[in-house]
Short mmCIF file of C-alpha atoms in Angstrom, two decimals:
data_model
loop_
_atom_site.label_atom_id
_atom_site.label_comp_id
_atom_site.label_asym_id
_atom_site.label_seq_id
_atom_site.Cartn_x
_atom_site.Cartn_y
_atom_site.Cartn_z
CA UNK G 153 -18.19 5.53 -10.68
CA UNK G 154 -18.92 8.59 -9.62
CA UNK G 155 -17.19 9.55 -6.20
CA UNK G 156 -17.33 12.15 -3.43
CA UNK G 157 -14.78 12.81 -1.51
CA UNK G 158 -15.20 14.38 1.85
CA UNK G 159 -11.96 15.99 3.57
CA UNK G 160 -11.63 17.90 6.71
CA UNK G 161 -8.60 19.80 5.13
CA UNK G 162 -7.67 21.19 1.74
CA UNK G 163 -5.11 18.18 0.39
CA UNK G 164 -3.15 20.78 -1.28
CA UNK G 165 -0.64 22.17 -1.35
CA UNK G 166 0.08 18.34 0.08
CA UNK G 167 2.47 20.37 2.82
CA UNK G 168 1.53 17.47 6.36
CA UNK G 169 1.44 13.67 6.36
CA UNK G 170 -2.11 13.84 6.04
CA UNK G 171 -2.65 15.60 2.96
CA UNK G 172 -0.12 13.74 1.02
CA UNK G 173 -2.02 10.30 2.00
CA UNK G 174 -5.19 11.49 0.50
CA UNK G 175 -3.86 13.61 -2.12
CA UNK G 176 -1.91 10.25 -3.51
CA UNK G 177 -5.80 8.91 -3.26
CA UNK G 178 -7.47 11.32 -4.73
CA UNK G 179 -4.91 10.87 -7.67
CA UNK G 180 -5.40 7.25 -8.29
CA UNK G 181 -9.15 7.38 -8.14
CA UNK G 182 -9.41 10.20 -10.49
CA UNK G 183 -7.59 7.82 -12.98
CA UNK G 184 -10.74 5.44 -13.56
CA UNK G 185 -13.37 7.67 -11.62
CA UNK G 186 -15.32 11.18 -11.91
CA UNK G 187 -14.65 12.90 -8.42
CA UNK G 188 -16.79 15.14 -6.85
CA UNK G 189 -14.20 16.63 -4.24
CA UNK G 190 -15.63 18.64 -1.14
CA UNK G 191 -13.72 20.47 1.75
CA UNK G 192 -13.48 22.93 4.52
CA UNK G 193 -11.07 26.03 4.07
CA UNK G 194 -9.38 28.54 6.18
CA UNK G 195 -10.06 31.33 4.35
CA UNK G 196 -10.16 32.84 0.65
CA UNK G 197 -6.64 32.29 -0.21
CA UNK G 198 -7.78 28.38 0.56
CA UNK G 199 -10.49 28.30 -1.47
CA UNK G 200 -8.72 30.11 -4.40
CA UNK G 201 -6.05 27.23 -4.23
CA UNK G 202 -9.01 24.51 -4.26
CA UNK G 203 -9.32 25.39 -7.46
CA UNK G 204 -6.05 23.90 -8.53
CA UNK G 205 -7.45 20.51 -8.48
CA UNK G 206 -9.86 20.83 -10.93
CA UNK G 207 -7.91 18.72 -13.15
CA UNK G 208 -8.30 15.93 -10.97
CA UNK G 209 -12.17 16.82 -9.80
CA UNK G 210 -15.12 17.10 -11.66
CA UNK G 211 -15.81 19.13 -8.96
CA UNK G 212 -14.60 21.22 -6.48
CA UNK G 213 -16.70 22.47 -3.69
CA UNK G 214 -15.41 24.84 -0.32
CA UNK G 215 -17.15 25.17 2.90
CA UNK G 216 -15.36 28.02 5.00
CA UNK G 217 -14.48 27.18 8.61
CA UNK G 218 -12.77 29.44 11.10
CA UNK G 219 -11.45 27.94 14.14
CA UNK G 220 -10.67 30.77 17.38
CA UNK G 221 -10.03 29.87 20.81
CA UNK G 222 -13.79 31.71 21.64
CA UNK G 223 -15.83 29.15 19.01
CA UNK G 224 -13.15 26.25 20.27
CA UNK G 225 -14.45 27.27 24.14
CA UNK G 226 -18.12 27.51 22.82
CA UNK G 227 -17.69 24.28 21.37
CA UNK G 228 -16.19 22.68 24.27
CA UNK G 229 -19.53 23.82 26.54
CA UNK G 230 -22.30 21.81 24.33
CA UNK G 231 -20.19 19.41 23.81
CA UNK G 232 -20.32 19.23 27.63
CA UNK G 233 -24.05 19.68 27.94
CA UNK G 234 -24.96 17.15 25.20
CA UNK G 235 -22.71 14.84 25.97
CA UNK G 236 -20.70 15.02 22.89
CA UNK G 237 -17.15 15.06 21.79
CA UNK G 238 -15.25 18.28 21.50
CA UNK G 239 -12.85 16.85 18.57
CA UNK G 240 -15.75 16.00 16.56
CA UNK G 241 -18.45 18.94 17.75
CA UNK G 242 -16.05 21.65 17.07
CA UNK G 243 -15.96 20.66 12.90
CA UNK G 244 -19.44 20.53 13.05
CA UNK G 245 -21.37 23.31 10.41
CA UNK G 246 -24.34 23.64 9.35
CA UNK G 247 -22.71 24.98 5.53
CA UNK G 248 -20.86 21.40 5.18
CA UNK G 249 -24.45 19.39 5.66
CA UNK G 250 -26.34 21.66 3.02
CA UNK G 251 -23.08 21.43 0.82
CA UNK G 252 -22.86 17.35 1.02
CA UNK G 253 -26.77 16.82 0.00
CA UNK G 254 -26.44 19.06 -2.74
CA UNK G 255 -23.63 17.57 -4.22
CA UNK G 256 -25.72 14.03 -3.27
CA UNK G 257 -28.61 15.29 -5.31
CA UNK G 258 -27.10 17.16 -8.02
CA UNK G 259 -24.60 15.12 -9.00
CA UNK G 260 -25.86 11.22 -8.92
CA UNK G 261 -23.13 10.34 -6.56
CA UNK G 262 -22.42 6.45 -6.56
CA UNK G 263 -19.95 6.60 -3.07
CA UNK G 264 -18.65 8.61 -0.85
CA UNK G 265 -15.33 8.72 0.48
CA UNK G 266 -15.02 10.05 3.85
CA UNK G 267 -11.69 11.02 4.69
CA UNK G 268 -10.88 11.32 8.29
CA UNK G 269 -13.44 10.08 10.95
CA UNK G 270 -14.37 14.10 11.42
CA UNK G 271 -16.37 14.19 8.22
CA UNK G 272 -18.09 11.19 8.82
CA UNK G 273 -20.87 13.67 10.51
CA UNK G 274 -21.72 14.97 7.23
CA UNK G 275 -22.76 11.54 5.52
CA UNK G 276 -26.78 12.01 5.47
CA UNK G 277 -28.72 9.40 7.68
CA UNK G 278 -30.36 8.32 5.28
CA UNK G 279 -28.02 7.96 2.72
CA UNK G 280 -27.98 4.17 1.56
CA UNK G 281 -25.23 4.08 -1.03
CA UNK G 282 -21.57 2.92 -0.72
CA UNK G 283 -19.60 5.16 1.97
CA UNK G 284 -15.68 4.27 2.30
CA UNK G 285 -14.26 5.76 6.06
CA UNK G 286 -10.59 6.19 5.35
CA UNK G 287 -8.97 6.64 8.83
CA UNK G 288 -5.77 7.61 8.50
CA UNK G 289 -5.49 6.56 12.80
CA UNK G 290 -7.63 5.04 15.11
CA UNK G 291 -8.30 8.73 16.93
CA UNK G 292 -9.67 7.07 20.55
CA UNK G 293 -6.26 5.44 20.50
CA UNK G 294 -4.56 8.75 19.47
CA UNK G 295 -6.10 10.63 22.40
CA UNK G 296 -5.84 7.76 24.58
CA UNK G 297 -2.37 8.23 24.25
CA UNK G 298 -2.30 11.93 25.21
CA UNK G 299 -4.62 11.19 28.26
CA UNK G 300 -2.00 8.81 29.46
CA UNK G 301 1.02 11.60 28.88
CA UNK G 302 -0.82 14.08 30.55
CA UNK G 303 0.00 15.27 34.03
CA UNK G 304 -2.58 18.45 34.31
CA UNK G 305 -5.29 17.48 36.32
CA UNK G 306 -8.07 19.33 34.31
CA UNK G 307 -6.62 18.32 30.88
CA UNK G 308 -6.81 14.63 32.07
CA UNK G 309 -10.33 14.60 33.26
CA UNK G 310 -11.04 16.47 29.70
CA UNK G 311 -8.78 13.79 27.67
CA UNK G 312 -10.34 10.54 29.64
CA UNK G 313 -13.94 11.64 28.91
CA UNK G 314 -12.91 12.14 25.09
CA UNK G 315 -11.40 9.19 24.88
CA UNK G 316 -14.83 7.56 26.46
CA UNK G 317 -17.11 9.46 23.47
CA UNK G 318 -14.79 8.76 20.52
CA UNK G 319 -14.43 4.98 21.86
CA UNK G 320 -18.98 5.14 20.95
CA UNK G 321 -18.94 7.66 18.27
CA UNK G 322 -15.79 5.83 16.14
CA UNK G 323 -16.88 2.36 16.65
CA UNK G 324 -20.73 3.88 15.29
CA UNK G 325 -18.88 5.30 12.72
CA UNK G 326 -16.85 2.24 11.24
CA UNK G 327 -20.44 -0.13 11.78
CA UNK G 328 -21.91 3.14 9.62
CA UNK G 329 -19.61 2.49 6.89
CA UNK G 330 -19.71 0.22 4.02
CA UNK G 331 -15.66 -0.42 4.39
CA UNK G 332 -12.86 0.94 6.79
CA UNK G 333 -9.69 1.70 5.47
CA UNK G 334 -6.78 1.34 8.07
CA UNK G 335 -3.09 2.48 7.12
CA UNK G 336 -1.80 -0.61 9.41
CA UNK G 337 -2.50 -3.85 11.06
CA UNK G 338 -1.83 -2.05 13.88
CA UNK G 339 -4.35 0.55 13.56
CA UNK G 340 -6.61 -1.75 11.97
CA UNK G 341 -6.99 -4.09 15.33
CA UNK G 342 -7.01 -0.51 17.24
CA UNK G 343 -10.53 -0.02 15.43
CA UNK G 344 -11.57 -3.30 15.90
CA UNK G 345 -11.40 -2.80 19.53
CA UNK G 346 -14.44 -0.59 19.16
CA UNK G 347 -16.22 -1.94 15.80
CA UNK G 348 -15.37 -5.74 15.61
CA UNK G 349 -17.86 -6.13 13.66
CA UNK G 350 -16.87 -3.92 10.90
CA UNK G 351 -15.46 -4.76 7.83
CA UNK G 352 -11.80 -3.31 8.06
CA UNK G 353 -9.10 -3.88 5.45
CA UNK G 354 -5.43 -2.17 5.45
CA UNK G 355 -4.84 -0.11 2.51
CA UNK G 356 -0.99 1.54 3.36
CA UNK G 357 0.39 4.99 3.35
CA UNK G 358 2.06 5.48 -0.08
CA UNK G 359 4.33 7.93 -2.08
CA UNK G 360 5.64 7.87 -5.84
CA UNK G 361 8.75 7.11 -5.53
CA UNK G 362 10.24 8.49 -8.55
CA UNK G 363 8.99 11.93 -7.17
CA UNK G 364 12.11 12.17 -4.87
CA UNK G 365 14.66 10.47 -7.37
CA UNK G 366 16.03 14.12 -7.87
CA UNK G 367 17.02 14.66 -4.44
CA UNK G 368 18.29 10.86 -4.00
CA UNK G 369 20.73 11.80 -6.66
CA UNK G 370 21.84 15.24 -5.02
CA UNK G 371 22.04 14.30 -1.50
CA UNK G 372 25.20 15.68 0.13
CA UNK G 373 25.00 14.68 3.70
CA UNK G 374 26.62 16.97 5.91
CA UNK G 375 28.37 15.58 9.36
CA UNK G 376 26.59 15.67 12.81
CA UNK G 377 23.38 17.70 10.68
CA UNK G 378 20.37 16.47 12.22
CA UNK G 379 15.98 17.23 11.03
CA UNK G 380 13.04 16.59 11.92
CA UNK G 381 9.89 17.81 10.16
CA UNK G 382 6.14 18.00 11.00
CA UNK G 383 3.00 20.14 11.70
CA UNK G 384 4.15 21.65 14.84
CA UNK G 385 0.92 22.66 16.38
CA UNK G 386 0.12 18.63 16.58
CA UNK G 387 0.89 18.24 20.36
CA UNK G 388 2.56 14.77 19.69
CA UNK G 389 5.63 15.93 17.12
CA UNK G 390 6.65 19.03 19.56
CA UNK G 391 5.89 17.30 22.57
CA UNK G 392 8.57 14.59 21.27
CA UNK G 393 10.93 17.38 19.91
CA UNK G 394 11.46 18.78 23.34
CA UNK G 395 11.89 15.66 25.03
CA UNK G 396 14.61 15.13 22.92
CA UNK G 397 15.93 18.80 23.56
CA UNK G 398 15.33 18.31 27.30
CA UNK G 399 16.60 15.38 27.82
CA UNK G 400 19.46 14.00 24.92
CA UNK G 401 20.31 16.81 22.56
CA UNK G 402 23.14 17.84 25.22
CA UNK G 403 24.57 14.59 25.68
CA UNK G 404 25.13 14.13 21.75
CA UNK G 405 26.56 17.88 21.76
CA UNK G 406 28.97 17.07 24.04
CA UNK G 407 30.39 14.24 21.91
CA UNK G 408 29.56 16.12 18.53
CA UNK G 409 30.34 20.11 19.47
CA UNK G 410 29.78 20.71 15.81
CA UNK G 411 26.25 18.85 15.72
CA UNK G 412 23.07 21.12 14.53
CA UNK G 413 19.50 20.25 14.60
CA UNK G 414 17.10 21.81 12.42
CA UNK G 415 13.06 21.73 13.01
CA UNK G 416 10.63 22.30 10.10
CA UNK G 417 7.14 22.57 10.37
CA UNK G 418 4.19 24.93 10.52
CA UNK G 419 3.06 26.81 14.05
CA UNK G 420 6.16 25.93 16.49
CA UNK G 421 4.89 26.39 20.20
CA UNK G 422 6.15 28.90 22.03
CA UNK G 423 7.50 26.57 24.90
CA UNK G 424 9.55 24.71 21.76
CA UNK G 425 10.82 27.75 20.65
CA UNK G 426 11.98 29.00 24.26
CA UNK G 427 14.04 25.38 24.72
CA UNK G 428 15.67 25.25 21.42
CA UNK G 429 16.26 28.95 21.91
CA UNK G 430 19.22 27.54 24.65
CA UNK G 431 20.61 24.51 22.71
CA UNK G 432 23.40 25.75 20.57
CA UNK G 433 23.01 24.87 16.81
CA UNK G 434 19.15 24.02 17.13
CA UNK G 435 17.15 26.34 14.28
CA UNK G 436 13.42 26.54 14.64
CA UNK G 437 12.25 27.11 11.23
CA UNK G 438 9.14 27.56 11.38
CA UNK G 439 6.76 26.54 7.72
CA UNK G 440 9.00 26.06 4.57
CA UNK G 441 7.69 26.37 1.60
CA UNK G 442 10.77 24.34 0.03
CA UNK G 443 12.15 21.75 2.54
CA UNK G 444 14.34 19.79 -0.21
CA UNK G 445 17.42 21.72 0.81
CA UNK G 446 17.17 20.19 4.48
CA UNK G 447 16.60 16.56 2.80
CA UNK G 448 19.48 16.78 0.83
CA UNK G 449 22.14 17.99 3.65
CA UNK G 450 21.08 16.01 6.62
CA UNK G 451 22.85 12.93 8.19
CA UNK G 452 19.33 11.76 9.34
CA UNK G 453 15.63 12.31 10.21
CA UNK G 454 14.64 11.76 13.55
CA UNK G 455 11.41 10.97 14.44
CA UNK G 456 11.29 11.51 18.42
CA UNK G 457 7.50 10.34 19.07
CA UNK G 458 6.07 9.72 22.28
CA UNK G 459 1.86 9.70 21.39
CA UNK G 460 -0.37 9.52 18.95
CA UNK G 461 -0.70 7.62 16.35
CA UNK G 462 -1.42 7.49 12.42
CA UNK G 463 0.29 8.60 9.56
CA UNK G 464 3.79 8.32 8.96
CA UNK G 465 4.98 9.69 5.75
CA UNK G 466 8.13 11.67 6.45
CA UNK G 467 9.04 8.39 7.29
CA UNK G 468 8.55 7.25 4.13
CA UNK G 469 9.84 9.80 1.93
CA UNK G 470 13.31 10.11 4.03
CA UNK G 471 13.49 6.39 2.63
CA UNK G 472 12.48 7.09 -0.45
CA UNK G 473 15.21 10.15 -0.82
CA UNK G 474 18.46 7.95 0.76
CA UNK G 475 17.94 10.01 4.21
CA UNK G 476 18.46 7.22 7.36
CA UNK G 477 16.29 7.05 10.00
CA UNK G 478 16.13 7.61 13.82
CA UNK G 479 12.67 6.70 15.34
CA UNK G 480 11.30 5.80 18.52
CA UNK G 481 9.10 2.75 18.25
CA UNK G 482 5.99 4.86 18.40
CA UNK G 483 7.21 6.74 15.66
CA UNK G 484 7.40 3.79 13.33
CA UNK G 485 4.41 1.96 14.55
CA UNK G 486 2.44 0.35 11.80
CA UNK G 487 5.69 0.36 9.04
CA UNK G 488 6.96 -2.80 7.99
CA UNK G 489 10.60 -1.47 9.14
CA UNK G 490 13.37 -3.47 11.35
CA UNK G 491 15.80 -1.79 13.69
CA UNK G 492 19.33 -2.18 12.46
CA UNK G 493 17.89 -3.08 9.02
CA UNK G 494 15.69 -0.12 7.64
CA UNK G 495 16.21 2.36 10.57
CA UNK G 496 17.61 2.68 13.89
CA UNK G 497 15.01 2.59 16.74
CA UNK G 498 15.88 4.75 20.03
CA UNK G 499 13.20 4.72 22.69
CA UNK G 500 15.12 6.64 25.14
CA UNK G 501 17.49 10.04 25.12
CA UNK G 502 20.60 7.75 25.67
CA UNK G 503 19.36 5.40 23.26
CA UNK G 504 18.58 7.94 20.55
CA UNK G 505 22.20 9.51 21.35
CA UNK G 506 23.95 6.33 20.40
CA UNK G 507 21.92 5.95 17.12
CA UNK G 508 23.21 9.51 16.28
CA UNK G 509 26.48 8.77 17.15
CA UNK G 510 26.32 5.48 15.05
CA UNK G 511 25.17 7.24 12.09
CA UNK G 512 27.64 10.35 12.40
CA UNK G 513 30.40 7.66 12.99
CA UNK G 514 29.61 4.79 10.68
CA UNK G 515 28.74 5.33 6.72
CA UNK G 516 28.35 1.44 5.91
CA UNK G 517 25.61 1.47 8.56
CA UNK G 518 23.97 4.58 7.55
CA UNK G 519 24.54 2.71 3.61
CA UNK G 520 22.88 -0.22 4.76
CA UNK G 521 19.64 1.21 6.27
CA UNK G 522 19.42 3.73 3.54
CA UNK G 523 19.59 0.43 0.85
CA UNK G 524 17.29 -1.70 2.75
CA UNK G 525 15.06 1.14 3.23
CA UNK G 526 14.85 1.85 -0.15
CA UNK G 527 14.05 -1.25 -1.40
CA UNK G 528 11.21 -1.61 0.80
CA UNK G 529 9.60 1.32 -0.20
CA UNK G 530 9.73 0.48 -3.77
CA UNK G 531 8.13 -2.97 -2.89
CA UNK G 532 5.35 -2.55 -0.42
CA UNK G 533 4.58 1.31 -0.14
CA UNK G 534 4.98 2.89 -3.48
CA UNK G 535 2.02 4.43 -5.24
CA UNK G 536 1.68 2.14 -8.38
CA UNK G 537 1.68 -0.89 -6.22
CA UNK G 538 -0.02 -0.21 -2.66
CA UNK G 539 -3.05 1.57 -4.03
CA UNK G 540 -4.31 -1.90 -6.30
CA UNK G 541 -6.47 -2.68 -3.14
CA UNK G 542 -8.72 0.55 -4.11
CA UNK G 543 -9.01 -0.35 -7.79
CA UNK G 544 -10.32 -3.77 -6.58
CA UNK G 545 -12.47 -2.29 -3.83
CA UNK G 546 -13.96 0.24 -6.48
CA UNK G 547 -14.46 -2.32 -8.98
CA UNK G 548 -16.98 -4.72 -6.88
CA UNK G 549 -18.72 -1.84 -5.82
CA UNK G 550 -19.44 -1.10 -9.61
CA UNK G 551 -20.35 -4.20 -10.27
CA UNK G 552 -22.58 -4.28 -7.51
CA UNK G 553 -24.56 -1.69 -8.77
CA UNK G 554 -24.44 -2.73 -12.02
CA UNK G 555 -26.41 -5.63 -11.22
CA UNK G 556 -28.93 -4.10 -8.94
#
């Protein structure tokens, strides 16, 4: 079949959750399918790097999109006059809807795979072929979550009303599509709390697991050497980070003097980077182009989430590379994981003090988790094995329209 594939970001380098989900897609279909591959870029050095996955793509086609806090405040006043929602308006282009029906026309396009509920705008109205809506989270649920965390009056008024559009626009969205793909149960009954009439099927967040076998083999854990890693500039990972600053760090750094906490990801916020700036042995690294060096010293990844919702493959690949992990239950949410068996779960700063303090102090428990962990990544999230669900999904389709 012949496939386009509609992202909201450039999937590579495959440097956030998100990318490496649909990268690890994009992959698999391109081993029985032609895809057409279209996305949005920041720039020229973006859509220079697009061209890197021409091996996978029969095509690759770039939209440009520049984001500023003036378009961003434009965008938020007709989203207010029409009634829309600002997540959604604020991606919309004019460039991306010429782009998508040329590709429709030129190229005989059998499906399209919409990746993210953000590009689901750019699916014609009339299009009646096969469209796939991979959501990598159920986003009213996501903001939802924010809303509720949110103590600035204006912010919640703005959140509540978003969450009141996306509940509409995503549950029109997943009736649109031919098939939703959820990453979780979890997510998948979110959606169906706005489209329960949609067909929605769970299709996993996966990794290759022989991709981190090199580090497995060279991890050196250091004592009391803490990470966590994420896209910064998502409110939900710093948000967590300096709870955990603000409220535990201290209390484990009085038990562990020599304990250090290192924080890796792109676009740290300033109010991040003023706490950490008076814990001793907290580093705020910023983007790394290489982050295997923190993998293979740490004594664990913690995962201090308090919203959102979605993707969670750092997760994943810490288990994957022999790293244990500290999560709060959000964190985890939608993983087939146990606490005390896979990871350690800590939903509160004393909590998540004692798991650190278990790990630092115990090497048969951090042993165990790191086994168990292990083994269920090989079984129910690795690449050659959670992905069959597509090749089946794919393959009807095809034979759909081989008999029409």
């Amino acid at each position: 079949m012949r496939i386009l594939v509609l992202t909201q970001v450039l999937i590579y380098p495959a440097d956030a959750g998100p990318k490496i989900k649909t990268l690890h897609v994009v992959r698999h279909l391109a081993e029985q399918h032609e895809i057409i591959y279209c996305t949005f870029v920041r720039g020229t050095k973006e859509a220079q790097t697009a061209t890197t996955l021409r091996p996978l793509c029969e095509v690759v086609a770039t939209v440009p999109m520049k984001r500023s806090r003036m378009s961003d405040a434009r965008f938020l006043l007709e989203s207010l006059i029409v009634g829309d929602s600002f997540l959604l308006r604020r991606d919309e282009r004019a460039a991306m809807h010429t782009m998508v029906q040329t590709l429709l026309r030129e190229h005989e396009i059998d499906a399209i795979h919409v990746d993210q509920l953000n590009m689901m705008r750019f699916v014609p109205r009339d299009w009646a072929g096969i469209v796939i809506l991979d959501e990598h989270n159920a986003v009213w649920q996501v903001v939802e979550r924010l809303w509720r965390g949110t103590r600035n009056p204006l912010k919640r008024w703005l959140l509540k009303r978003e969450v009141r559009l996306l509940k509409k626009l995503e549950g029109a969205a997943c009736r649109q599509a031919t098939i939703v793909l959820a990453v979780s149960a979890q997510d998948r009954q979110a959606l169906r709390v706005v489209a329960d009439d949609a067909r929605i099927e769970v299709v996993p967040i996966t990794l290759d697991v022989a991709h981190f076998a090199p580090i497995r083999a060279a991890r050196k854990p250091q004592s009391a050497n803490f990470f966590t890693v994420g896209t910064m500039f998502w409110p939900p990972n710093s948000e967590g980070i300096q709870w955990w600053l603000d409220k535990g760090y201290e209390q484990l750094q009085a038990i562990f003097p020599s304990v250090t906490y290192d924080i890796v990801g792109a676009k740290p916020p300033a109010s991040l980077q003023r706490l950490a700036s008076t814990r001793h042995g907290v580093q705020v690294r910023g983007y790394v182009a290489d982050v295997a060096p923190f993998w293979t010293h740490t004594t664990a990844l913690l995962v201090p989430i308090l919203s959102g919702g979605g993707v969670r493959v750092k997760i994943l690949e810490a288990m994957a590379m022999g790293v244990p992990v500290i999560s709060t239950t959000l964190g985890c949410e939608g993983l087939a994981v146990r606490d005390g068996e896979h990871l350690l779960i800590a939903d509160t700063p004393e909590a998540m003090v004692t798991a650190c303090s278990s790990i630092i102090q115990n090497p048969y428990l951090a042993e165990h988790l790191m086994r168990n962990a292990f083994l269920l990544v090989c079984e129910q999230y690795d690449i050659h094995t959670a992905l069959q669900y597509l090749d089946t999904m794919y393959e009807s389709f095809g034979q759909t329209k081989t008999v029409r």
